[in-house]
PDB file of C-alpha atoms in Angstrom:
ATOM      1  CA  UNK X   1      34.405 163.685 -49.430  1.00 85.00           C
ATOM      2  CA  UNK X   2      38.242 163.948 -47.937  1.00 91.00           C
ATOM      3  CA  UNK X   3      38.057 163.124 -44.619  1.00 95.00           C
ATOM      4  CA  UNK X   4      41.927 162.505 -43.082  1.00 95.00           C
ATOM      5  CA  UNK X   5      40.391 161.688 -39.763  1.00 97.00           C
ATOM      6  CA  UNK X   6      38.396 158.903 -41.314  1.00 98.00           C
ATOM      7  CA  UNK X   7      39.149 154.794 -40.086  1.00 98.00           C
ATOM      8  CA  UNK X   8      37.406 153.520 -42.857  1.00 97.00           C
ATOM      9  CA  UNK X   9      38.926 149.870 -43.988  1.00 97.00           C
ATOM     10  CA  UNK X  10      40.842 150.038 -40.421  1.00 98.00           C
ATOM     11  CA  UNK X  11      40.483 147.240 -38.015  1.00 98.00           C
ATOM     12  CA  UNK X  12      40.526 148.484 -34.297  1.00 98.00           C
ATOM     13  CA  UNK X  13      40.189 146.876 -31.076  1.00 98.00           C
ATOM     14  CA  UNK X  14      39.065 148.755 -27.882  1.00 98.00           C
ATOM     15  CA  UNK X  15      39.213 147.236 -24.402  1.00 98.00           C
ATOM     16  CA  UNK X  16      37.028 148.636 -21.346  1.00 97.00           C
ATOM     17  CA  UNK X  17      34.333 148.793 -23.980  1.00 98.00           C
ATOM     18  CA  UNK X  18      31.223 148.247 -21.642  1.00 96.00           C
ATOM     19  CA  UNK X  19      31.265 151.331 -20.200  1.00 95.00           C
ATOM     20  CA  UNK X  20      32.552 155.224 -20.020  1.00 95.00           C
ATOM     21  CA  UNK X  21      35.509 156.211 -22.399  1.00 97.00           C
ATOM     22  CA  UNK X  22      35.876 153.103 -23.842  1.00 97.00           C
ATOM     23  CA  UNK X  23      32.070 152.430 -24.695  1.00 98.00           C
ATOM     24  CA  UNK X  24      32.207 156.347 -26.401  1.00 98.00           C
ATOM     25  CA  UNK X  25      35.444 155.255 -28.358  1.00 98.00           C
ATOM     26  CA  UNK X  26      33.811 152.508 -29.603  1.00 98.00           C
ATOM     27  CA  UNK X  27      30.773 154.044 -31.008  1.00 98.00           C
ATOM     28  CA  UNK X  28      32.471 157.209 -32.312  1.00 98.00           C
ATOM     29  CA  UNK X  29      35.418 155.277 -34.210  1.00 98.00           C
ATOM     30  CA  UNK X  30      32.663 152.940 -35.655  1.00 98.00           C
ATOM     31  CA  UNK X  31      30.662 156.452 -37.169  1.00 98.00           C
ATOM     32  CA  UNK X  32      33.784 157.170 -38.513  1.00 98.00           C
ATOM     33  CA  UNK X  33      33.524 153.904 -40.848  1.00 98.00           C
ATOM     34  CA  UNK X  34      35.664 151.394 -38.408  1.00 98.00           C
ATOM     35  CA  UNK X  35      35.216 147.785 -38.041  1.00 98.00           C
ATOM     36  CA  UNK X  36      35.204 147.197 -34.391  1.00 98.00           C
ATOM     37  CA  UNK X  37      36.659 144.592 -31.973  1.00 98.00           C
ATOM     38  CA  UNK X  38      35.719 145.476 -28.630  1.00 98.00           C
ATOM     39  CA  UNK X  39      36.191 143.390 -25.323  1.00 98.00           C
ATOM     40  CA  UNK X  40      35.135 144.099 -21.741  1.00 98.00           C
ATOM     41  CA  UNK X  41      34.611 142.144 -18.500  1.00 96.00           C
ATOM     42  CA  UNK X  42      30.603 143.099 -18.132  1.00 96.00           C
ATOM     43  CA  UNK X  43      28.412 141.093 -21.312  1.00 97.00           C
ATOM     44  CA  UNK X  44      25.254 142.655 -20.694  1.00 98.00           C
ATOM     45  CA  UNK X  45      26.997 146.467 -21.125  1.00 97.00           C
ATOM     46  CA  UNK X  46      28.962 145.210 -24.347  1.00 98.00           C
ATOM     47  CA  UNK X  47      26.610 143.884 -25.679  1.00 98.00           C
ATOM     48  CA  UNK X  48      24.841 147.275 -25.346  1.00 98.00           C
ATOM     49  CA  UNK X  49      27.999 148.932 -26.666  1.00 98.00           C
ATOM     50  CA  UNK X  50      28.317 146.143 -29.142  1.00 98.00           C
ATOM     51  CA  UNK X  51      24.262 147.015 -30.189  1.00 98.00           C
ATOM     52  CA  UNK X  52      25.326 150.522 -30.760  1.00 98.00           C
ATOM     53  CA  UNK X  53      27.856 150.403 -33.625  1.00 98.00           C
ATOM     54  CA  UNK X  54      27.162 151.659 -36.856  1.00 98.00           C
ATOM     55  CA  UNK X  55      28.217 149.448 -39.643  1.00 97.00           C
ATOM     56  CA  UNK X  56      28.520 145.521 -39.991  1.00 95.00           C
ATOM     57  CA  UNK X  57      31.197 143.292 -38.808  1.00 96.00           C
ATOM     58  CA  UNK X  58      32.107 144.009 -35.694  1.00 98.00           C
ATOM     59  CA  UNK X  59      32.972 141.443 -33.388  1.00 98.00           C
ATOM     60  CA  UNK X  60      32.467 140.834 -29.619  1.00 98.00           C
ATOM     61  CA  UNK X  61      34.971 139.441 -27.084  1.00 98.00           C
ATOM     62  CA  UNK X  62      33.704 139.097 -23.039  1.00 98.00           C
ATOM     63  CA  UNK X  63      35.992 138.588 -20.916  1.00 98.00           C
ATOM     64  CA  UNK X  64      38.750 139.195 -17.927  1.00 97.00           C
ATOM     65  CA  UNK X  65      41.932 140.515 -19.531  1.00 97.00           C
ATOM     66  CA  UNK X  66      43.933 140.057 -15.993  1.00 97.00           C
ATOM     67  CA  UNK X  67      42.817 136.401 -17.187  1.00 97.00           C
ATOM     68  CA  UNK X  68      45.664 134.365 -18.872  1.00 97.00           C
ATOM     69  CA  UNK X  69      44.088 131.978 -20.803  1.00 97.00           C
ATOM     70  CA  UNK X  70      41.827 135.087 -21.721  1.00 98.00           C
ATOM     71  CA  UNK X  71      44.334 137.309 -22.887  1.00 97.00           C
ATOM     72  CA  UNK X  72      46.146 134.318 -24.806  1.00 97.00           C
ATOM     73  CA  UNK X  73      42.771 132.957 -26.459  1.00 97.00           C
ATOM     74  CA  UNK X  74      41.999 136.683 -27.112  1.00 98.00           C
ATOM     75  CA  UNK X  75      45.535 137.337 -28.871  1.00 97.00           C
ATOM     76  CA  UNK X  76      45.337 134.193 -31.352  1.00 97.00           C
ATOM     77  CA  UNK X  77      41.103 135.039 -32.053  1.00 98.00           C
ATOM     78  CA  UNK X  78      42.047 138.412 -33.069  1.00 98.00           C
ATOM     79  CA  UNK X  79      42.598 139.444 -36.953  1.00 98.00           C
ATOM     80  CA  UNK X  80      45.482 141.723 -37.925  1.00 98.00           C
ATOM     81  CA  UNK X  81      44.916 144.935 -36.136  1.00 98.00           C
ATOM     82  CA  UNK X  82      44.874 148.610 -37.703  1.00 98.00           C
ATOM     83  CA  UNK X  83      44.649 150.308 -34.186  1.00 98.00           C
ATOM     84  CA  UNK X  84      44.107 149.609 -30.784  1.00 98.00           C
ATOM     85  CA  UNK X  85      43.107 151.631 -27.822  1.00 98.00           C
ATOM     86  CA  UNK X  86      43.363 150.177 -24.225  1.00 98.00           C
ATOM     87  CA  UNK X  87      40.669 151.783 -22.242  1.00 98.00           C
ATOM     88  CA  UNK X  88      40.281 149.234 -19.786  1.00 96.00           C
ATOM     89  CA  UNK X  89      41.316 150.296 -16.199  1.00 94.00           C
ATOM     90  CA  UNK X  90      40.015 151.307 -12.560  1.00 93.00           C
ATOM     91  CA  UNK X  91      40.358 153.889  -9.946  1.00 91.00           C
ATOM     92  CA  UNK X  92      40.920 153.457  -6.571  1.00 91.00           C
ATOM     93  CA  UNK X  93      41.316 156.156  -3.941  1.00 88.00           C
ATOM     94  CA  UNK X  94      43.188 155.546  -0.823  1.00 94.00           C
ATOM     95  CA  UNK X  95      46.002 157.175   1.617  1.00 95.00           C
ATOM     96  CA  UNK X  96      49.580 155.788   0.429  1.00 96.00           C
ATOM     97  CA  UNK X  97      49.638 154.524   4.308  1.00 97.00           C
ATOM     98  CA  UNK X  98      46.732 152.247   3.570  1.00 97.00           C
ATOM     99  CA  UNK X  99      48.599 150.597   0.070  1.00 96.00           C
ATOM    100  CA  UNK X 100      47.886 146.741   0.581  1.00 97.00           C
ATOM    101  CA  UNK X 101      49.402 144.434  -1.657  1.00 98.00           C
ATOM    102  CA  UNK X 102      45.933 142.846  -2.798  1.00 97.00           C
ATOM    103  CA  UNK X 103      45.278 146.977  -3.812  1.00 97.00           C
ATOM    104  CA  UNK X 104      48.973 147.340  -5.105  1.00 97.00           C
ATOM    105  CA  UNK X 105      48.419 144.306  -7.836  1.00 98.00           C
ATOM    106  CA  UNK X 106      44.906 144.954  -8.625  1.00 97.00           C
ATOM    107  CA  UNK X 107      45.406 148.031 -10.044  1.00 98.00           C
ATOM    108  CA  UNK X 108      48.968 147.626 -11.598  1.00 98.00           C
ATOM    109  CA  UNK X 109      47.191 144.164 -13.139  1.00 98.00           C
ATOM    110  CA  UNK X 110      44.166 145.665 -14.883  1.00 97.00           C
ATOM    111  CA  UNK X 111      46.095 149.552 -15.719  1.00 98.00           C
ATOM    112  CA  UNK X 112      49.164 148.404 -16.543  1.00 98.00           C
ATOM    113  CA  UNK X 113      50.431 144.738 -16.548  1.00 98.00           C
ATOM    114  CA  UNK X 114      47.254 143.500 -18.939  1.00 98.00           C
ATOM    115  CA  UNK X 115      47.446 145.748 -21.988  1.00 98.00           C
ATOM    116  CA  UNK X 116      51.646 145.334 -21.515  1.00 98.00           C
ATOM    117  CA  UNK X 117      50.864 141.727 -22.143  1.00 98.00           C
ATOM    118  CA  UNK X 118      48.376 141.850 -24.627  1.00 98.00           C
ATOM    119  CA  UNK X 119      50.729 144.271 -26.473  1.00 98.00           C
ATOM    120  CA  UNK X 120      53.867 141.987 -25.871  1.00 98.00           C
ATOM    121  CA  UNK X 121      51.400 139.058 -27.020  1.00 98.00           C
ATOM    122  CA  UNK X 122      49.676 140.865 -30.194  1.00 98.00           C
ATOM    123  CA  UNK X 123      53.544 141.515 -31.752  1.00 98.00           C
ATOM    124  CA  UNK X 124      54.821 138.642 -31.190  1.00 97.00           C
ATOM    125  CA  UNK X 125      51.783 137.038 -33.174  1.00 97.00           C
ATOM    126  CA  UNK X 126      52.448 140.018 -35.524  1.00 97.00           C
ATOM    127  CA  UNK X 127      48.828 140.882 -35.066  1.00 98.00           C
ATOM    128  CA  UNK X 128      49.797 144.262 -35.821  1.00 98.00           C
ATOM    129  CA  UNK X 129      49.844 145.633 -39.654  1.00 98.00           C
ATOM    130  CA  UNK X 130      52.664 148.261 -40.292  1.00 96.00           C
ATOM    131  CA  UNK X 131      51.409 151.966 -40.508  1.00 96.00           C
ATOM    132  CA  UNK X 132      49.019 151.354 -37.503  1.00 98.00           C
ATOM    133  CA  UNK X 133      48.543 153.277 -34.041  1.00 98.00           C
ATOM    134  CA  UNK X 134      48.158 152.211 -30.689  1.00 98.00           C
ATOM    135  CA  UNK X 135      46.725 154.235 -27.928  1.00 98.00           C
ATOM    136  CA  UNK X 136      46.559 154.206 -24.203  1.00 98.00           C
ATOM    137  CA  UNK X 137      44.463 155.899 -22.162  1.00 97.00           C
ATOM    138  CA  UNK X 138      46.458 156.890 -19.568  1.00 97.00           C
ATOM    139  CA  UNK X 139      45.478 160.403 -17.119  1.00 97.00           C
ATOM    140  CA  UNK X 140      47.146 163.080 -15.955  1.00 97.00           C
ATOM    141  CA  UNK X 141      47.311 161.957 -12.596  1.00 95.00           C
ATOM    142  CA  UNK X 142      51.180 160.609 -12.713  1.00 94.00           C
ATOM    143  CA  UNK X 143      52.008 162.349 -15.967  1.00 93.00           C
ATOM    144  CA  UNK X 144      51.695 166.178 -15.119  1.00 94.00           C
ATOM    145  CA  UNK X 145      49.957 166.031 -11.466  1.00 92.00           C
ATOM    146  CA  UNK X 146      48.592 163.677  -8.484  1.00 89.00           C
ATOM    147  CA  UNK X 147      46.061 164.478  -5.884  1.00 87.00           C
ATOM    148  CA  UNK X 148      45.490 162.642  -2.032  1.00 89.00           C
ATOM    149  CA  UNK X 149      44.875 159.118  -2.021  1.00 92.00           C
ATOM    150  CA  UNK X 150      45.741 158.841  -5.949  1.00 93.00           C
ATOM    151  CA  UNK X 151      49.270 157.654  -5.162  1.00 96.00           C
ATOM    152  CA  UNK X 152      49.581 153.696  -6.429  1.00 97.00           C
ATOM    153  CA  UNK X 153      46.693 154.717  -9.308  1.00 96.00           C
ATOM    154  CA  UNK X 154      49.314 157.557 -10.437  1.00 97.00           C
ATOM    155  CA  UNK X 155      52.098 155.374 -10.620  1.00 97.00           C
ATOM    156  CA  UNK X 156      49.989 152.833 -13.117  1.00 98.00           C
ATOM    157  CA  UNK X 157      49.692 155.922 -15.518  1.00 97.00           C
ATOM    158  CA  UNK X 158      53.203 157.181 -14.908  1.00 96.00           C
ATOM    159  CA  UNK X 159      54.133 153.160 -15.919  1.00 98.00           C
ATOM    160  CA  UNK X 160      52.066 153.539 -18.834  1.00 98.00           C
ATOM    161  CA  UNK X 161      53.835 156.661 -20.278  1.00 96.00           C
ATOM    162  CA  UNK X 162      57.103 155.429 -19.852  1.00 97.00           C
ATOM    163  CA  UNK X 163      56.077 152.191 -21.496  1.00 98.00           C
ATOM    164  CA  UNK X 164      54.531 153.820 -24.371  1.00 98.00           C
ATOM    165  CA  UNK X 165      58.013 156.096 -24.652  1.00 97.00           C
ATOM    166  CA  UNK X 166      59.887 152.746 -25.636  1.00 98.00           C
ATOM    167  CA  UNK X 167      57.686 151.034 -27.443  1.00 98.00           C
ATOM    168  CA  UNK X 168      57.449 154.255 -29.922  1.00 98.00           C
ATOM    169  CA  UNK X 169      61.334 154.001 -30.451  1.00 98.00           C
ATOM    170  CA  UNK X 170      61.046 149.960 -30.559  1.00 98.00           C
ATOM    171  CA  UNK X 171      58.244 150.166 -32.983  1.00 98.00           C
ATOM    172  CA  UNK X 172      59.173 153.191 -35.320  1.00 98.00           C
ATOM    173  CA  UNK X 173      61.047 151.170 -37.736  1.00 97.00           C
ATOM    174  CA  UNK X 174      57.601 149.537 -38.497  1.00 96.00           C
ATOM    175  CA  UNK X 175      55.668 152.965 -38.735  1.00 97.00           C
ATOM    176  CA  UNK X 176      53.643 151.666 -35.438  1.00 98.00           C
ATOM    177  CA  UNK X 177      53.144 154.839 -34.160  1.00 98.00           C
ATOM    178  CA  UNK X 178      52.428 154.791 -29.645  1.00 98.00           C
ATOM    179  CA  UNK X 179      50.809 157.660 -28.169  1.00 98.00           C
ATOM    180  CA  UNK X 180      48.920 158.348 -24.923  1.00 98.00           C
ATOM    181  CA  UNK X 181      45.211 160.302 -24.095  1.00 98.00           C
ATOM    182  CA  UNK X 182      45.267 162.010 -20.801  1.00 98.00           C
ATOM    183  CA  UNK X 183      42.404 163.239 -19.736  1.00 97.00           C
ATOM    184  CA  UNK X 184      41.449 164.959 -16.495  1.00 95.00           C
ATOM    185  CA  UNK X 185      38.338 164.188 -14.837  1.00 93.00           C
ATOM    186  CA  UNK X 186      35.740 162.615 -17.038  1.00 94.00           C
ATOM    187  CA  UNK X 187      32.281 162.555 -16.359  1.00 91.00           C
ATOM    188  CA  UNK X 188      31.581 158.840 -16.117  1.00 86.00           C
ATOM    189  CA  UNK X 189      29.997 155.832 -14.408  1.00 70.00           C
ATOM    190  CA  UNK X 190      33.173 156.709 -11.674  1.00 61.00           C
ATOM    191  CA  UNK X 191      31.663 159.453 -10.655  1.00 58.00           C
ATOM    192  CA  UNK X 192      28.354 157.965  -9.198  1.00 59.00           C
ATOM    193  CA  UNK X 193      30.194 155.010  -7.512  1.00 59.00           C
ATOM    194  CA  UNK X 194      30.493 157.055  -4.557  1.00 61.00           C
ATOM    195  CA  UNK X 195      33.911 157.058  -4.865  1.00 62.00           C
ATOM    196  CA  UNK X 196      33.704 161.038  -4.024  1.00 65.00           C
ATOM    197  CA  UNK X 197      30.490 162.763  -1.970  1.00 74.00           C
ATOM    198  CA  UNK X 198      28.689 165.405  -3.979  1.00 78.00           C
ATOM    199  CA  UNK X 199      30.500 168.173  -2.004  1.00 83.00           C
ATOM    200  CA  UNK X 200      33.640 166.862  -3.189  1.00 79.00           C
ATOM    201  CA  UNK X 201      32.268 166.459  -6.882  1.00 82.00           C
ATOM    202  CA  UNK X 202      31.246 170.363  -6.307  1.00 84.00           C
ATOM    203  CA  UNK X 203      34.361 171.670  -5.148  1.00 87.00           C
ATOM    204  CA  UNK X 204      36.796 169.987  -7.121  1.00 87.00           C
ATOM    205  CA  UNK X 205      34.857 170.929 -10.594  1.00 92.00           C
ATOM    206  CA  UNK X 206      35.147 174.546 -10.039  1.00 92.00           C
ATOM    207  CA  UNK X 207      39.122 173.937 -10.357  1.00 93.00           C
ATOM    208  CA  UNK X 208      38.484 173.414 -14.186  1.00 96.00           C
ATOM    209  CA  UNK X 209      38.839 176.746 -16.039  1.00 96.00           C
ATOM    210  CA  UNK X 210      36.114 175.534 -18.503  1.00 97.00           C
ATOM    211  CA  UNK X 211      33.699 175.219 -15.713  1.00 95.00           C
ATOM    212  CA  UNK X 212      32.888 170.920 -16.060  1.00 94.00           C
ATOM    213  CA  UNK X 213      34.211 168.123 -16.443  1.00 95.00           C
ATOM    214  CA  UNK X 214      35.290 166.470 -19.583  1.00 97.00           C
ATOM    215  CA  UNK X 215      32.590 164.290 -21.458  1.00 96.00           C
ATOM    216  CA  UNK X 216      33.664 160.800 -22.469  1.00 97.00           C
ATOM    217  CA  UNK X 217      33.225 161.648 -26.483  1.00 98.00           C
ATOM    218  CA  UNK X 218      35.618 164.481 -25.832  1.00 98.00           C
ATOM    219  CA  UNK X 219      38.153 161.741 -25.448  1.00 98.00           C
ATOM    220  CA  UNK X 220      37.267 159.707 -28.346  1.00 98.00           C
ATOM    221  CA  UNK X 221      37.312 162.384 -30.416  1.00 98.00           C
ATOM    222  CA  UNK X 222      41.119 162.953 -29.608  1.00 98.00           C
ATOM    223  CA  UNK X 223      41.573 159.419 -29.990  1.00 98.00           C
ATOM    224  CA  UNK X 224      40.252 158.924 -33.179  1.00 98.00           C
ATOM    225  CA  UNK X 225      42.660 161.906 -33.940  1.00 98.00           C
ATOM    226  CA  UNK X 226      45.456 159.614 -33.030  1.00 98.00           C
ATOM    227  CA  UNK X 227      44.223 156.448 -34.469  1.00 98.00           C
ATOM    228  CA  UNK X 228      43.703 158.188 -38.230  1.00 98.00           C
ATOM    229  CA  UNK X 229      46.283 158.813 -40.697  1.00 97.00           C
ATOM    230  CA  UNK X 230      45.461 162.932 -39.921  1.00 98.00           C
ATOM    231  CA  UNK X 231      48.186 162.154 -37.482  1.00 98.00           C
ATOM    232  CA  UNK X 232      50.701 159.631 -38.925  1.00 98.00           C
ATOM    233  CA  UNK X 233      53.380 162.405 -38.007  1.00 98.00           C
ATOM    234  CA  UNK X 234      52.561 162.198 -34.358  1.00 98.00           C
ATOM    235  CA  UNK X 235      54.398 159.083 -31.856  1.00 98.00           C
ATOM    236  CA  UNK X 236      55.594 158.701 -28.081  1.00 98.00           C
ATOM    237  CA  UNK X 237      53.275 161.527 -27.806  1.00 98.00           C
ATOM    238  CA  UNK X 238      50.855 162.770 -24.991  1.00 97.00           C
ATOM    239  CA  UNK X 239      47.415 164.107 -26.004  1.00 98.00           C
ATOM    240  CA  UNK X 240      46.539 166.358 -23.036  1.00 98.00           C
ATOM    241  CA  UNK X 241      42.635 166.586 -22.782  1.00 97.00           C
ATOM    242  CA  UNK X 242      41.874 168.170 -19.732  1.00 97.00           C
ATOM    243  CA  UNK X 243      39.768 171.848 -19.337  1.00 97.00           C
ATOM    244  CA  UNK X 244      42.799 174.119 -18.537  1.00 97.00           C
ATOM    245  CA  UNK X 245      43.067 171.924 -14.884  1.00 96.00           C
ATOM    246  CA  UNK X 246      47.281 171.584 -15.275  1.00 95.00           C
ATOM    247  CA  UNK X 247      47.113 175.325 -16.522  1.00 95.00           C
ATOM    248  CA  UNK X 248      46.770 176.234 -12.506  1.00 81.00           C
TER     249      UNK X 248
END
């Protein structure tokens, strides 16, 4: 049967594959005929994510990617790559007044500088076959809308976007396509790290027109969208997933 959203006989890699958006990616692109590579810093939740893949020959990677010898063993272990989607990242609320440095890095590290250098690393190796797509989740905190406390996590996004702007001009002349997911507020492991109380959780959900939060197959879904030939048209593009939220 046709199926132009299909990634059959495509080799992916996902990052932040142990848990939330990343762990949903994984499993949906590898119903849709993938071979997976996933990595994430947590073994005993990839290899639960790793246990839940359909198909055979899928591999397994454990590890740190803010780790240099990581990311550099990682780059030359890797096969030639069909797609990628770099799902690994954090959140971190706090007033702009109360920025450390230690905060500053940690989260420019894991949500921006690592898949920047894993990118840099994987086309330099020419890990990357021609007519493939790479996707970053990014939000749309820093790309159409911030929030208190989500300063220095809004600029890592807004960093992403830009980056993924030039590296869909750099890249077109290989048919690399670059595009970014940005979802709003995703119901995930994040949101029972009591990052927010429950009243918070309450309040701010009734800002969605759609009445809930997103659910993390809701974003794979997208991204398999973007990783399939159904959209070898689309590049430098941003996939907004997000219940009507920027609509206000």
């Amino acid at each position: 049967m046709y199926n132009p959203f299909s990634l059959k006989n495509k080799t992916i890699l996902i990052t932040g594959a142990s848990s939330g958006i990343g762990k949903a990616t994984a499993i949906e692109c590898s119903k849709m005929g993938a071979q997976l590579i996933i990595t994430g810093r947590n073994e005993q939740h990839l290899d639960e994510t790793f246990q839940s893949l359909e198909g055979e020959n899928h591999l397994s990677f454990c590890g740190d990617l803010c780790d240099p010898a990581f990311l550099e063993s990682l780059s030359v272990a890797l096969p030639v790559l069909d797609g990628i989607v770099y799902s690994a990242g954090i959140v971190r609320y706090f007033p702009f007044k109360f920025m450390t440095d230690e905060k500053l890095d940690q989260l420019f590290d894991i949500n921006f500088k690592s898949p920047t250098l894993l990118s840099h690393r994987l086309i330099k190796k020419k890990k990357i076959n021609k007519n493939s797509s790479i996707v970053f989740m990014s939000s749309i905190s820093g790309v159409l809308m911030s929030y208190y406390g989500g300063s220095i996590y809004a600029a890592t996004k807004g960093a992403i976007n830009g980056l993924v702007k030039g590296m869909a001009l750099e890249l077109a002349a290989q048919n690399i396509r670059v595009n970014t997911v940005i979802p709003g507020m995703i119901d995930t492991n994040i949101l029972r790290e009591d990052i927010l109380t429950q009243e918070q959780l309450e309040t701010d959900v009734k800002r969605y027109p759609l009445g809930r939060y997103g659910k993390p197959e809701e974003v794979a879904y997208a991204t398999i969208y973007l990783l399939s030939d159904a959209s070898a048209w689309v590049t430098g593009s941003n996939l907004l997933i997000d219940g009507g939220i920027t609509l206000k």
